[in-house]
Amino acid sequence: MKTTAQFLKMKEQGEKIVMITAYDYPGAKFSEAAGVDMILVGDSLGMVVLGYESTMRVTVDDMIHHSKAVRRGAPDTFIVVDMPFGSYHGDVNETLKTAVQMMQLTNANALKVEGADDVIPVIKKLTDAGIPVVAHLGLLPQSAGVLGGYKVQGKTSEQAEKLINDALLVEQAGACAVVLECIPHQLTEIVSEKLTIPTIGIGAGAKADGQVLVFHDLLQYGNHHIPKFVESFAHVGDEVERGIITYTQAVKAGTFPTLQQSFTMKEDELIELYGGVK
Ligand SMILES: Nc1nc(=O)c2c([nH]1)NC[C@@H]1CN(c3ccc(C(=O)N[C@@H](CCC(=O)O)C(=O)O)cc3)CN21
Ligand SMILES: CC(C)C(=O)C(=O)O
Ligand SMILES: [Mg+2]
């Protein structure tokens, strides 16, 4: 398993960091086998796995449940778990308790929190308690209600300046990496140069130190809206659809199962049972 120190070294040496989200045992297993550097159990699971319209209804228990499965599937990969909406904005001691519970029950390597400002003390508190924290700036899905939807962030010089400053603040607070979501590529380049810790981009261009994509987006698994910044490297949904349609047709037509997929009783046992009549 890679460590935060190794991620720093990868940045120094210009080796890209590959991150993918995973939400269950098989997804984690495939990801580890493919050799990704980090897995994120994202609260995006609320949308792509649980069918909610946003990430706002995902709970700490949801995150723990899925993260445990991911750890079982990827025992040797660095796992980051999202703290969900509302779980880190109360009293900072309460947040630490929640964070400790998430770490202990899931055996994750780090937790991720969205934003700067009020979240800076949280990053400090968790880091001081020994919990590695990944920060998340730019488009903050947990604040979409306030930001006015899933919109690109940091397009004006003023917004960009605030984001650069926030990035420096989360680094100072102790963050071990920072996710940059949906910002102009030029801003990603500036932030990545200014920081010592690695930047992981999503919709943030090529200059981030690493990239992250949602499992179901990059594999096109599901019929959800796929954001513009995604490249789909496979079309798993088409295969799933084809497979289930074919199965349905086979059962209806009586072509499945055949003797090949059946269990057979020996002839003498059958004679015993029916007196030789089938
Ligand atoms: N399936 C999925 N993929 C994600 O990357 C993702 C989630 N869900 N849920 C949580 C957040 C929300 N994210 C999103 C979702 C949609 C857009 C999107 O549609 N953006 C518009 C551009 C908006 C603008 O014009 O500013 C697009 O056309 O891509 C962006 C980020 C990223 N995260
Ligand atoms: C989009 C990524 C960075 C995330 O936070 C998630 O998947 O929840
Ligand atoms: Mg998230």
CSV table of C-alpha atoms and ligand atoms in Angstrom, one decimal:
chain,number,residue,atom,x,y,z
A,1,MET,CA,0.0,0.0,0.0
A,2,LYS,CA,1.3,3.5,-0.9
A,3,THR,CA,1.6,6.1,1.9
A,4,THR,CA,1.0,9.8,1.9
A,5,ALA,CA,4.8,10.2,1.9
A,6,GLN,CA,4.9,8.3,-1.4
A,7,PHE,CA,2.2,10.5,-2.9
A,8,LEU,CA,4.4,13.5,-2.1
A,9,LYS,CA,7.3,11.8,-3.8
A,10,MET,CA,5.2,11.0,-6.9
A,11,LYS,CA,4.3,14.6,-7.2
A,12,GLU,CA,8.0,15.7,-6.8
A,13,GLN,CA,9.0,13.2,-9.5
A,14,GLY,CA,6.1,14.1,-11.8
A,15,GLU,CA,4.5,10.7,-11.7
A,16,LYS,CA,0.7,11.0,-12.0
A,17,ILE,CA,-1.5,9.7,-9.2
A,18,VAL,CA,-4.5,7.6,-10.3
A,19,MET,CA,-7.6,7.6,-8.2
A,20,ILE,CA,-11.0,6.0,-8.8
A,21,THR,CA,-14.1,5.9,-6.8
A,22,ALA,CA,-15.4,2.5,-5.6
A,23,TYR,CA,-18.4,1.6,-3.5
A,24,ASP,CA,-18.5,-2.1,-3.2
A,25,TYR,CA,-16.4,-5.3,-3.1
A,26,PRO,CA,-16.1,-6.1,-6.8
A,27,GLY,CA,-15.5,-2.5,-7.8
A,28,ALA,CA,-12.7,-2.3,-5.2
A,29,LYS,CA,-11.2,-5.6,-6.3
A,30,PHE,CA,-11.1,-4.6,-10.0
A,31,SER,CA,-9.5,-1.3,-9.0
A,32,GLU,CA,-6.8,-2.8,-6.9
A,33,ALA,CA,-6.0,-5.4,-9.5
A,34,ALA,CA,-5.7,-2.6,-12.1
A,35,GLY,CA,-3.1,-1.0,-9.9
A,36,VAL,CA,-4.8,2.4,-9.1
A,37,ASP,CA,-2.9,4.4,-6.5
A,38,MET,CA,-5.9,5.4,-4.4
A,39,ILE,CA,-9.5,4.6,-4.0
A,40,LEU,CA,-12.1,7.1,-3.0
A,41,VAL,CA,-15.3,5.9,-1.4
A,42,GLY,CA,-17.1,9.0,-2.5
A,43,ASP,CA,-20.5,10.2,-1.3
A,44,SER,CA,-21.3,10.2,-5.0
A,45,LEU,CA,-22.4,6.7,-4.1
A,46,GLY,CA,-25.7,8.4,-3.1
A,47,MET,CA,-26.3,9.2,-6.7
A,48,VAL,CA,-24.7,6.3,-8.7
A,49,VAL,CA,-25.5,3.5,-6.3
A,50,LEU,CA,-28.4,4.5,-4.1
A,51,GLY,CA,-30.3,6.5,-6.7
A,52,TYR,CA,-30.6,9.8,-4.9
A,53,GLU,CA,-30.7,13.1,-6.9
A,54,SER,CA,-27.8,14.5,-4.9
A,55,THR,CA,-25.2,13.6,-2.3
A,56,MET,CA,-27.0,15.4,0.5
A,57,ARG,CA,-28.9,12.4,1.8
A,58,VAL,CA,-25.9,10.1,2.3
A,59,THR,CA,-25.3,9.3,5.9
A,60,VAL,CA,-22.2,8.4,8.0
A,61,ASP,CA,-23.7,4.9,8.3
A,62,ASP,CA,-24.0,4.6,4.5
A,63,MET,CA,-20.4,5.6,4.1
A,64,ILE,CA,-19.2,3.1,6.7
A,65,HIS,CA,-21.3,0.3,5.2
A,66,HIS,CA,-19.9,0.8,1.7
A,67,SER,CA,-16.3,1.5,2.9
A,68,LYS,CA,-16.1,-1.8,4.8
A,69,ALA,CA,-17.0,-3.6,1.5
A,70,VAL,CA,-14.4,-1.6,-0.4
A,71,ARG,CA,-11.7,-2.4,2.2
A,72,ARG,CA,-12.5,-6.1,1.9
A,73,GLY,CA,-12.1,-5.8,-1.9
A,74,ALA,CA,-8.9,-3.7,-1.8
A,75,PRO,CA,-6.9,-4.7,1.3
A,76,ASP,CA,-3.7,-3.2,-0.1
A,77,THR,CA,-4.8,0.1,-1.6
A,78,PHE,CA,-4.9,3.6,0.0
A,79,ILE,CA,-8.5,4.3,0.7
A,80,VAL,CA,-10.0,7.7,1.2
A,81,VAL,CA,-13.6,8.0,2.6
A,82,ASP,CA,-15.8,11.1,2.1
A,83,MET,CA,-17.3,12.5,5.3
A,84,PRO,CA,-20.9,13.1,4.2
A,85,PHE,CA,-23.0,16.2,4.2
A,86,GLY,CA,-23.7,17.6,7.7
A,87,SER,CA,-21.2,15.3,9.5
A,88,TYR,CA,-18.4,17.8,10.0
A,89,HIS,CA,-20.0,21.2,10.5
A,90,GLY,CA,-21.0,20.9,14.1
A,91,ASP,CA,-18.8,21.1,17.2
A,92,VAL,CA,-15.3,20.1,16.1
A,93,ASN,CA,-15.0,17.6,19.0
A,94,GLU,CA,-18.2,15.9,17.8
A,95,THR,CA,-16.6,15.8,14.2
A,96,LEU,CA,-13.5,14.2,15.6
A,97,LYS,CA,-15.7,11.5,17.3
A,98,THR,CA,-17.4,10.8,14.0
A,99,ALA,CA,-14.1,10.7,12.1
A,100,VAL,CA,-12.6,8.3,14.6
A,101,GLN,CA,-15.6,6.0,14.2
A,102,MET,CA,-15.3,6.2,10.4
A,103,MET,CA,-11.6,5.3,10.5
A,104,GLN,CA,-11.9,2.5,13.1
A,105,LEU,CA,-14.9,0.8,11.5
A,106,THR,CA,-13.8,1.0,7.9
A,107,ASN,CA,-10.0,0.7,8.3
A,108,ALA,CA,-9.7,3.6,5.8
A,109,ASN,CA,-6.4,5.5,5.3
A,110,ALA,CA,-7.8,9.1,5.1
A,111,LEU,CA,-11.0,11.1,5.2
A,112,LYS,CA,-12.1,13.8,2.8
A,113,VAL,CA,-14.0,17.0,3.6
A,114,GLU,CA,-15.3,19.7,1.2
A,115,GLY,CA,-14.4,23.3,1.5
A,116,ALA,CA,-12.0,25.7,3.4
A,117,ASP,CA,-13.2,28.6,5.7
A,118,ASP,CA,-15.1,26.7,8.5
A,119,VAL,CA,-13.5,23.4,7.5
A,120,ILE,CA,-9.9,24.6,8.2
A,121,PRO,CA,-10.2,23.9,12.0
A,122,VAL,CA,-11.7,20.4,11.1
A,123,ILE,CA,-8.6,19.6,8.9
A,124,LYS,CA,-6.3,20.8,11.8
A,125,LYS,CA,-8.2,18.8,14.5
A,126,LEU,CA,-8.4,15.6,12.6
A,127,THR,CA,-4.7,15.8,11.4
A,128,ASP,CA,-3.5,16.6,14.9
A,129,ALA,CA,-5.5,13.5,16.1
A,130,GLY,CA,-3.6,11.4,13.6
A,131,ILE,CA,-6.2,11.2,10.8
A,132,PRO,CA,-4.9,12.0,7.3
A,133,VAL,CA,-7.3,14.5,5.6
A,134,VAL,CA,-7.8,15.1,1.9
A,135,ALA,CA,-9.3,18.5,1.2
A,136,HIS,CA,-11.7,19.2,-1.6
A,137,LEU,CA,-12.0,22.7,-3.3
A,138,GLY,CA,-13.7,24.1,-6.4
A,139,LEU,CA,-17.1,22.6,-7.1
A,140,LEU,CA,-18.4,21.3,-3.7
A,141,PRO,CA,-21.3,19.0,-4.4
A,142,GLN,CA,-22.4,19.1,-0.7
A,143,SER,CA,-22.9,22.9,-1.2
A,144,ALA,CA,-24.6,22.7,-4.6
A,145,GLY,CA,-27.8,24.1,-3.0
A,146,VAL,CA,-25.8,27.3,-2.1
A,147,LEU,CA,-23.5,27.4,-5.2
A,148,GLY,CA,-26.6,27.1,-7.5
A,149,GLY,CA,-26.0,23.6,-8.9
A,150,TYR,CA,-23.1,21.7,-10.3
A,151,LYS,CA,-21.2,24.7,-11.9
A,152,VAL,CA,-17.6,25.3,-12.8
A,153,GLN,CA,-15.9,27.3,-10.1
A,154,GLY,CA,-13.0,29.8,-10.1
A,155,LYS,CA,-13.6,31.3,-13.5
A,156,THR,CA,-13.1,34.9,-12.4
A,157,SER,CA,-9.8,36.3,-11.1
A,158,GLU,CA,-11.4,37.1,-7.8
A,159,GLN,CA,-12.8,33.5,-7.3
A,160,ALA,CA,-9.5,32.1,-8.5
A,161,GLU,CA,-7.5,34.1,-6.0
A,162,LYS,CA,-9.8,32.9,-3.2
A,163,LEU,CA,-9.3,29.3,-4.3
A,164,ILE,CA,-5.5,29.6,-4.5
A,165,ASN,CA,-5.5,31.1,-1.0
A,166,ASP,CA,-7.9,28.3,0.3
A,167,ALA,CA,-5.5,25.7,-1.2
A,168,LEU,CA,-2.6,27.2,0.7
A,169,LEU,CA,-4.7,27.3,3.9
A,170,VAL,CA,-5.8,23.6,3.7
A,171,GLU,CA,-2.2,22.6,3.1
A,172,GLN,CA,-1.1,24.7,6.2
A,173,ALA,CA,-3.9,23.1,8.2
A,174,GLY,CA,-2.3,19.7,7.4
A,175,ALA,CA,-4.2,18.2,4.5
A,176,CYS,CA,-2.3,15.4,2.8
A,177,ALA,CA,-3.8,16.1,-0.7
A,178,VAL,CA,-6.5,18.2,-2.2
A,179,VAL,CA,-9.1,17.3,-4.8
A,180,LEU,CA,-9.8,20.1,-7.2
A,181,GLU,CA,-13.2,19.7,-8.8
A,182,CYS,CA,-14.5,21.6,-11.9
A,183,ILE,CA,-12.1,24.5,-12.2
A,184,PRO,CA,-10.3,26.0,-15.2
A,185,HIS,CA,-7.1,24.1,-16.1
A,186,GLN,CA,-5.0,27.2,-15.8
A,187,LEU,CA,-6.0,27.6,-12.2
A,188,THR,CA,-5.2,23.9,-11.5
A,189,GLU,CA,-1.7,24.5,-12.9
A,190,ILE,CA,-1.2,27.5,-10.6
A,191,VAL,CA,-2.5,25.7,-7.5
A,192,SER,CA,-0.4,22.5,-8.3
A,193,GLU,CA,2.7,24.6,-8.6
A,194,LYS,CA,2.1,26.5,-5.3
A,195,LEU,CA,1.4,23.5,-3.2
A,196,THR,CA,3.7,20.8,-1.9
A,197,ILE,CA,0.9,18.3,-1.4
A,198,PRO,CA,-0.5,16.6,-4.5
A,199,THR,CA,-3.6,17.9,-6.3
A,200,ILE,CA,-6.1,15.4,-7.6
A,201,GLY,CA,-8.2,16.8,-10.4
A,202,ILE,CA,-11.7,16.0,-11.6
A,203,GLY,CA,-12.9,18.3,-14.4
A,204,ALA,CA,-9.8,20.3,-13.6
A,205,GLY,CA,-7.6,19.7,-16.6
A,206,ALA,CA,-4.3,17.9,-17.2
A,207,LYS,CA,-2.1,19.8,-14.8
A,208,ALA,CA,-3.2,18.3,-11.6
A,209,ASP,CA,-0.8,15.9,-9.9
A,210,GLY,CA,-3.4,13.1,-10.2
A,211,GLN,CA,-6.8,12.4,-11.6
A,212,VAL,CA,-10.0,11.0,-10.1
A,213,LEU,CA,-13.2,9.8,-11.8
A,214,VAL,CA,-16.4,8.3,-10.7
A,215,PHE,CA,-16.4,4.5,-11.3
A,216,HIS,CA,-19.8,4.5,-13.0
A,217,ASP,CA,-18.9,7.4,-15.2
A,218,LEU,CA,-15.6,6.1,-16.6
A,219,LEU,CA,-17.1,2.7,-17.2
A,220,GLN,CA,-20.4,4.1,-18.4
A,221,TYR,CA,-22.3,1.9,-16.0
A,222,GLY,CA,-25.8,3.2,-15.4
A,223,ASN,CA,-28.0,5.6,-17.3
A,224,HIS,CA,-27.2,8.7,-15.3
A,225,HIS,CA,-26.1,12.1,-16.6
A,226,ILE,CA,-22.4,12.0,-17.4
A,227,PRO,CA,-20.6,15.3,-16.9
A,228,LYS,CA,-18.7,16.9,-19.8
A,229,PHE,CA,-15.2,16.3,-18.2
A,230,VAL,CA,-15.6,12.5,-18.2
A,231,GLU,CA,-14.1,10.1,-20.7
A,232,SER,CA,-15.8,6.7,-20.7
A,233,PHE,CA,-13.1,4.1,-21.1
A,234,ALA,CA,-15.6,1.2,-21.4
A,235,HIS,CA,-19.4,0.8,-21.9
A,236,VAL,CA,-20.3,-1.6,-19.2
A,237,GLY,CA,-24.0,-0.5,-19.1
A,238,ASP,CA,-24.5,-1.7,-22.6
A,239,GLU,CA,-23.2,-5.1,-21.7
A,240,VAL,CA,-25.3,-5.3,-18.6
A,241,GLU,CA,-28.4,-4.4,-20.5
A,242,ARG,CA,-27.6,-6.9,-23.3
A,243,GLY,CA,-26.9,-9.7,-20.8
A,244,ILE,CA,-30.2,-9.2,-18.8
A,245,ILE,CA,-32.3,-9.0,-21.9
A,246,THR,CA,-30.8,-12.2,-23.3
A,247,TYR,CA,-31.3,-14.0,-20.0
A,248,THR,CA,-35.0,-12.9,-19.9
A,249,GLN,CA,-35.5,-14.1,-23.5
A,250,ALA,CA,-33.8,-17.4,-22.7
A,251,VAL,CA,-36.0,-18.2,-19.7
A,252,LYS,CA,-39.2,-17.2,-21.6
A,253,ALA,CA,-38.2,-19.3,-24.6
A,254,GLY,CA,-37.2,-22.3,-22.4
A,255,THR,CA,-33.7,-22.4,-23.8
A,256,PHE,CA,-32.3,-21.8,-20.3
A,257,PRO,CA,-31.5,-23.9,-18.3
A,258,THR,CA,-30.5,-26.9,-20.4
A,259,LEU,CA,-29.3,-30.3,-18.9
A,260,GLN,CA,-25.8,-28.7,-18.8
A,261,GLN,CA,-26.9,-26.3,-16.2
A,262,SER,CA,-28.9,-28.9,-14.3
A,263,PHE,CA,-28.1,-31.6,-11.6
A,264,THR,CA,-28.7,-35.2,-12.5
A,265,MET,CA,-29.9,-38.1,-10.2
A,266,LYS,CA,-28.3,-41.5,-10.9
A,267,GLU,CA,-30.5,-44.0,-12.8
A,268,ASP,CA,-30.6,-46.6,-10.0
A,269,GLU,CA,-31.8,-44.0,-7.5
A,270,LEU,CA,-34.5,-43.0,-9.9
A,271,ILE,CA,-35.6,-46.7,-10.3
A,272,GLU,CA,-35.8,-46.9,-6.5
A,273,LEU,CA,-37.9,-43.8,-6.5
A,274,TYR,CA,-40.3,-44.4,-9.3
A,275,GLY,CA,-39.8,-48.1,-10.0
A,276,GLY,CA,-38.1,-47.3,-13.2
A,277,VAL,CA,-40.8,-45.1,-14.6
A,278,LYS,CA,-39.6,-41.6,-15.1
B,1,LIG,N1,-21.9,10.4,-11.6
B,1,LIG,C1,-21.3,11.4,-10.9
B,1,LIG,N2,-20.1,11.9,-11.4
B,1,LIG,C2,-19.5,12.9,-10.7
B,1,LIG,O1,-18.4,13.3,-11.2
B,1,LIG,C3,-20.0,13.4,-9.6
B,1,LIG,C4,-21.3,12.9,-9.1
B,1,LIG,N3,-21.9,11.9,-9.8
B,1,LIG,N4,-21.9,13.4,-8.0
B,1,LIG,C5,-21.2,14.3,-7.1
B,1,LIG,C6,-20.3,15.2,-7.9
B,1,LIG,C7,-21.2,16.2,-8.8
B,1,LIG,N5,-20.4,16.3,-9.9
B,1,LIG,C8,-20.7,16.9,-11.1
B,1,LIG,C9,-21.9,16.6,-11.7
B,1,LIG,C10,-22.3,17.2,-12.9
B,1,LIG,C11,-21.6,18.2,-13.4
B,1,LIG,C12,-22.0,18.9,-14.7
B,1,LIG,O2,-22.9,18.4,-15.3
B,1,LIG,N6,-21.4,20.0,-15.1
B,1,LIG,C13,-21.8,20.6,-16.3
B,1,LIG,C14,-21.2,21.9,-16.4
B,1,LIG,C15,-21.8,22.9,-15.6
B,1,LIG,C16,-21.5,24.4,-16.0
B,1,LIG,O3,-21.8,24.7,-17.1
B,1,LIG,O4,-20.8,25.0,-15.2
B,1,LIG,C17,-21.4,19.7,-17.5
B,1,LIG,O5,-22.0,19.9,-18.6
B,1,LIG,O6,-20.5,18.9,-17.4
B,1,LIG,C18,-20.4,18.6,-12.8
B,1,LIG,C19,-20.0,17.9,-11.6
B,1,LIG,C20,-19.1,15.6,-9.8
B,1,LIG,N7,-19.5,14.5,-8.9
B,2,LIG,C1,-16.2,13.5,-7.3
B,2,LIG,C2,-15.4,13.0,-6.2
B,2,LIG,C3,-14.1,13.8,-6.0
B,2,LIG,C4,-16.2,12.9,-4.9
B,2,LIG,O1,-16.1,13.6,-4.0
B,2,LIG,C5,-17.2,11.8,-4.9
B,2,LIG,O2,-17.1,10.9,-5.8
B,2,LIG,O3,-18.0,11.8,-4.0
B,3,MG,MG,-17.7,13.5,-2.7
